[in-house]
mmCIF file of C-alpha atoms in Angstrom:
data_model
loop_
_atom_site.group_PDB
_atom_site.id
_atom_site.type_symbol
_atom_site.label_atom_id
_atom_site.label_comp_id
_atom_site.label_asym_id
_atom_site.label_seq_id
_atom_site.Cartn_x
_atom_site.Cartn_y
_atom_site.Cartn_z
ATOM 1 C CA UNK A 874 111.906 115.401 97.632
ATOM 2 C CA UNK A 875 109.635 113.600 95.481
ATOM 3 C CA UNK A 876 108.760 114.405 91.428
ATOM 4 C CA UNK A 877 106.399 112.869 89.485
ATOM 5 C CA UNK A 878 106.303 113.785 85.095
ATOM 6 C CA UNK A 879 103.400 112.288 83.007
ATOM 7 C CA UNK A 880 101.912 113.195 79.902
ATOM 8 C CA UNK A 881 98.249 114.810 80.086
ATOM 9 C CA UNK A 882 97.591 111.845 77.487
ATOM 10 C CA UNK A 883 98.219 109.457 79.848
ATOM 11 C CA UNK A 884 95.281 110.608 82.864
ATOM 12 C CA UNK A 885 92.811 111.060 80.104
ATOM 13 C CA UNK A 886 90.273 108.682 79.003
ATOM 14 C CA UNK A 887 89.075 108.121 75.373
ATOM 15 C CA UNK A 888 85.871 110.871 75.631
ATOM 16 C CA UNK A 889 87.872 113.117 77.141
ATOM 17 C CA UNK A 890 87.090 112.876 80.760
ATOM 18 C CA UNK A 891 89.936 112.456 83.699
ATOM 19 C CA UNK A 892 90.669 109.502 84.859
ATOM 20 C CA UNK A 893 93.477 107.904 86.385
ATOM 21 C CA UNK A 894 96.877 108.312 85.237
ATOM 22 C CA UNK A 895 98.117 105.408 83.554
ATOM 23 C CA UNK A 896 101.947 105.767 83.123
ATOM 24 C CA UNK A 897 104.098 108.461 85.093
ATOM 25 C CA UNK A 898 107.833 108.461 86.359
ATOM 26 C CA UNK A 899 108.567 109.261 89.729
ATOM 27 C CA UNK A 900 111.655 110.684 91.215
ATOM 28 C CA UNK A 901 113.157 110.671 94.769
ATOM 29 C CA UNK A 902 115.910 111.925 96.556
ATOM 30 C CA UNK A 903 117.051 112.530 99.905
ATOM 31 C CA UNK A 904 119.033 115.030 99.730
ATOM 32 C CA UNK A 905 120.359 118.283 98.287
ATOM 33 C CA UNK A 906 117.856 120.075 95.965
ATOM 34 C CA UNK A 907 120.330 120.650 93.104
ATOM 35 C CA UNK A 908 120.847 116.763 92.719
ATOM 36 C CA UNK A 909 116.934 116.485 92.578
ATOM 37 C CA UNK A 910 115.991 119.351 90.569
ATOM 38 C CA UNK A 911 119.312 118.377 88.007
ATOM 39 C CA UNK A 912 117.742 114.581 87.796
ATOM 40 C CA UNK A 913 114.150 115.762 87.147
ATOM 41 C CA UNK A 914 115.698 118.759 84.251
ATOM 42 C CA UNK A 915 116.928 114.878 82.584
ATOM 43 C CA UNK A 916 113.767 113.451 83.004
ATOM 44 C CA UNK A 917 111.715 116.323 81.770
ATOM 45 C CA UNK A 918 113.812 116.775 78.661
ATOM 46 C CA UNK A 919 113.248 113.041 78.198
ATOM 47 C CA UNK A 920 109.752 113.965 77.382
ATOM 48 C CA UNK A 921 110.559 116.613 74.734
ATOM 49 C CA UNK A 922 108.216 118.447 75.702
ATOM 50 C CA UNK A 923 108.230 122.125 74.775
ATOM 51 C CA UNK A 924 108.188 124.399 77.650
ATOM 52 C CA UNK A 925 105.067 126.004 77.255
ATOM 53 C CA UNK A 926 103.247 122.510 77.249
ATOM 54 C CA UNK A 927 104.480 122.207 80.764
ATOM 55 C CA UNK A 928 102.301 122.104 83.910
ATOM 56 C CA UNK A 929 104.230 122.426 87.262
ATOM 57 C CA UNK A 930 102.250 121.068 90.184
ATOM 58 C CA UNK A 931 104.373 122.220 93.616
ATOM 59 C CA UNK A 932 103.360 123.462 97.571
ATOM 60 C CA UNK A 933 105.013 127.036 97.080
ATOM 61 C CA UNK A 934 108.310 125.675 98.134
ATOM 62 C CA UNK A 935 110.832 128.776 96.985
ATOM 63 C CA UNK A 936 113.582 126.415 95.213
ATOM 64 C CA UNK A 937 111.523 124.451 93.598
ATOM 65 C CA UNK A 938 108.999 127.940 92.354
ATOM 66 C CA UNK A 939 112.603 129.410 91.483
ATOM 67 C CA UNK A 940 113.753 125.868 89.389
ATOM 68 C CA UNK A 941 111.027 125.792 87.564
ATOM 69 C CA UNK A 942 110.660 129.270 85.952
ATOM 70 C CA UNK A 943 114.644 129.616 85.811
ATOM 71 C CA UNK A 944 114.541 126.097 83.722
ATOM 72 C CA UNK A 945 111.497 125.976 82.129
ATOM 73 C CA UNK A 946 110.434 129.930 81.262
ATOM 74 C CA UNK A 947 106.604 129.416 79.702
ATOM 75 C CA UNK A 948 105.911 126.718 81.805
ATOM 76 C CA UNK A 949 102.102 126.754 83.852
ATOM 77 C CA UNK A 950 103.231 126.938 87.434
ATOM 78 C CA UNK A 951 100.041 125.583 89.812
ATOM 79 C CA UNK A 952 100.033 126.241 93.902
ATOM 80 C CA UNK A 953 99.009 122.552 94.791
ATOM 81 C CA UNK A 954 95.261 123.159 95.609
ATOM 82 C CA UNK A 955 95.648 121.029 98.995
ATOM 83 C CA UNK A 956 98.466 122.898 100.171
ATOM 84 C CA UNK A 957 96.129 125.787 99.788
ATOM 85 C CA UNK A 958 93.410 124.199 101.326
ATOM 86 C CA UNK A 959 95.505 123.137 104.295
ATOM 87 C CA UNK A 960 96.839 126.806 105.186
ATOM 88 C CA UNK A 961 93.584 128.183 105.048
ATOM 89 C CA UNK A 962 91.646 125.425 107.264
ATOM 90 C CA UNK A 963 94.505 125.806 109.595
ATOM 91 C CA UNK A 964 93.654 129.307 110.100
ATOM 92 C CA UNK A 965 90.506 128.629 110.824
ATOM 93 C CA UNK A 966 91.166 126.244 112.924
ATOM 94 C CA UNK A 967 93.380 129.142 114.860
ATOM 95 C CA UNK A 968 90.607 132.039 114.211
ATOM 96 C CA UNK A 969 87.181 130.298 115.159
ATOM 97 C CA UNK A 970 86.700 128.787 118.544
ATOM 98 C CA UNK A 971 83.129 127.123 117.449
ATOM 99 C CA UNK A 972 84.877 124.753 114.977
ATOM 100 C CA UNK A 973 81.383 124.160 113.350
ATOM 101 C CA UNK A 974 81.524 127.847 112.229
ATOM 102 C CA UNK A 975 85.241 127.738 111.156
ATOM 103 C CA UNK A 976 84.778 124.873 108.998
ATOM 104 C CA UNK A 977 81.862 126.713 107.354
ATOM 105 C CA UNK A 978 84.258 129.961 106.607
ATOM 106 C CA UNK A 979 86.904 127.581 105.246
ATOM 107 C CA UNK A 980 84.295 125.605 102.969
ATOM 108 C CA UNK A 981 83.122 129.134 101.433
ATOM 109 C CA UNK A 982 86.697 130.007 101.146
ATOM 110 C CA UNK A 983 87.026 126.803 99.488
ATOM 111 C CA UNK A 984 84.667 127.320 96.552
ATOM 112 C CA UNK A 985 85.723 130.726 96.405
ATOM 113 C CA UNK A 986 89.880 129.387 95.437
ATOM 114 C CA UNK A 987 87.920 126.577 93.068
ATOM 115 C CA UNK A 988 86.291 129.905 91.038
ATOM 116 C CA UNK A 989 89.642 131.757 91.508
ATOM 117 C CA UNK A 990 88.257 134.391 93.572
ATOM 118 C CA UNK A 991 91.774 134.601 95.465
ATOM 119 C CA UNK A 992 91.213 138.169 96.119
ATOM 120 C CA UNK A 993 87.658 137.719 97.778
ATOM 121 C CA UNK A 994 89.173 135.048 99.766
ATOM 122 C CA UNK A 995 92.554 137.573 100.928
ATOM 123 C CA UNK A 996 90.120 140.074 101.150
ATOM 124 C CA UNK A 997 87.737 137.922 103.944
ATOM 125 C CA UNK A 998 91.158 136.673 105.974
ATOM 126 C CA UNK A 999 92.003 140.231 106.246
ATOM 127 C CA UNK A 1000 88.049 141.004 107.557
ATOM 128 C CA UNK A 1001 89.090 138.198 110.226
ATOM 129 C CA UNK A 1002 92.621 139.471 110.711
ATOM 130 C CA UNK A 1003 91.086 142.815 112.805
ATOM 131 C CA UNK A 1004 88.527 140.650 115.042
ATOM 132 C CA UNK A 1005 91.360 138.072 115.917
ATOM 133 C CA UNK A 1006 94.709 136.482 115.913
ATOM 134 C CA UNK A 1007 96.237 139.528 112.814
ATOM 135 C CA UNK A 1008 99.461 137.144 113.197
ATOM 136 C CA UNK A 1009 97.862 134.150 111.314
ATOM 137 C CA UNK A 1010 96.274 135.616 108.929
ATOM 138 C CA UNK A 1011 98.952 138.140 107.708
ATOM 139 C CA UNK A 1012 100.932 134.644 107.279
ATOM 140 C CA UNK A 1013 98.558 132.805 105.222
ATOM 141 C CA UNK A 1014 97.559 136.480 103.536
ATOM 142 C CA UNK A 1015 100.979 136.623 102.988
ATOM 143 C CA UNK A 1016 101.633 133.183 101.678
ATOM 144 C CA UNK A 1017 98.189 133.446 99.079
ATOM 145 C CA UNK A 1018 99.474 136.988 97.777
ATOM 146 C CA UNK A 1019 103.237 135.324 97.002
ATOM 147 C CA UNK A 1020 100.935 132.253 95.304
ATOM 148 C CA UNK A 1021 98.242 134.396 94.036
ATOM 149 C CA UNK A 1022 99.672 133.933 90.185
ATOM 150 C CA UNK A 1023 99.875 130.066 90.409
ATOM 151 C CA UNK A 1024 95.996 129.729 92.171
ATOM 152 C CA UNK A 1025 93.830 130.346 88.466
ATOM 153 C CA UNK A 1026 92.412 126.602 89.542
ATOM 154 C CA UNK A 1027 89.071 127.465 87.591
ATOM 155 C CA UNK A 1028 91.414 127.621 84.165
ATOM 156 C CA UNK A 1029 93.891 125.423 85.093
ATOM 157 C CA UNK A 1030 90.904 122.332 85.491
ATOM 158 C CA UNK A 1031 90.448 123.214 81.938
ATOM 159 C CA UNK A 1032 93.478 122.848 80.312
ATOM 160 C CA UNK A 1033 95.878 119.060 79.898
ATOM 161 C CA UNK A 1034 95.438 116.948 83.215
ATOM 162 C CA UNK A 1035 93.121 118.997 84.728
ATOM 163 C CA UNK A 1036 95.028 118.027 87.690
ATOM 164 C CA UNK A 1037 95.041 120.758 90.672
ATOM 165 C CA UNK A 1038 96.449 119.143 93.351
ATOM 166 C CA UNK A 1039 98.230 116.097 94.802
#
């Protein structure tokens, strides 16, 4: 388990633009998630920070969705845009057998999650879902309907970091 807390001061340049983050904390730990997630409540509160300020980055890993709105209730909770990305190429991967085709799908898909068009994009698995392999994409359907309130990625490139994904 890995956590990293920065200020959205600290990954933006003078005019206003992102750039590279210049000071962050990172936090690691092997084992149980209630050591982890205690350690990273102490170095959040470090930052007195107040909870609505708060931008929570994660892969849709259930303890670490339920930490985060149990300890910080106001916070901005973000589906890593990767993760995301990674499900839904994998299904195409799975779904298309011309893997020139299935990467085109996945890149529309793509720019359809960047707009935050999650519902176009559920609603074009599900169009695949009755030609082949239903299985996969009730999973990843599954898995973007759970996420669906953490994937606004066209507002959340707007606001502090602008950061969407690892």
């Amino acid at each position: 388990k890995v956590g990293r807390v920065f200020k959205s001061g600290d990954c933006i340049d003078p005019n206003g633009k992102q750039s590279c983050i210049r000071h962050s904390q990172y936090y690691g730990h092997l084992g149980d998630s209630k050591t982890f997630t205690a350690k990273m409540d102490t170095i959040i509160d470090n930052y007195k920070v107040l909870p609505q300020k708060i931008v929570f980055l994660s892969d849709g890993a259930i303890w670490i969705k339920n930490w985060a709105e149990d300890s910080f209730p106001g916070a901005i909770f973000i589906l890593d845009y990767y993760h995301a990305l990674e499900h839904l190429y994998q299904f195409s991967e799975k779904v298309f057998s011309d893997k020139s085709a299935g990467k085109k799908w996945a890149d529309r898909q793509k720019k359809l999650l960047l707009e935050s068009k999650t519902d176009d994009v559920i609603n074009n698995i599900s169009i695949l879902a009755k030609q082949s392999n239903p299985e996969a994409a009730n999973e990843l359907i599954s898995y973007y309907e759970s996420n669906k309130h953490r994937m606004d990625y066209q507002y959340y490139k707007t606001i502090g970091a602008a950061i969407i994904g690892s």
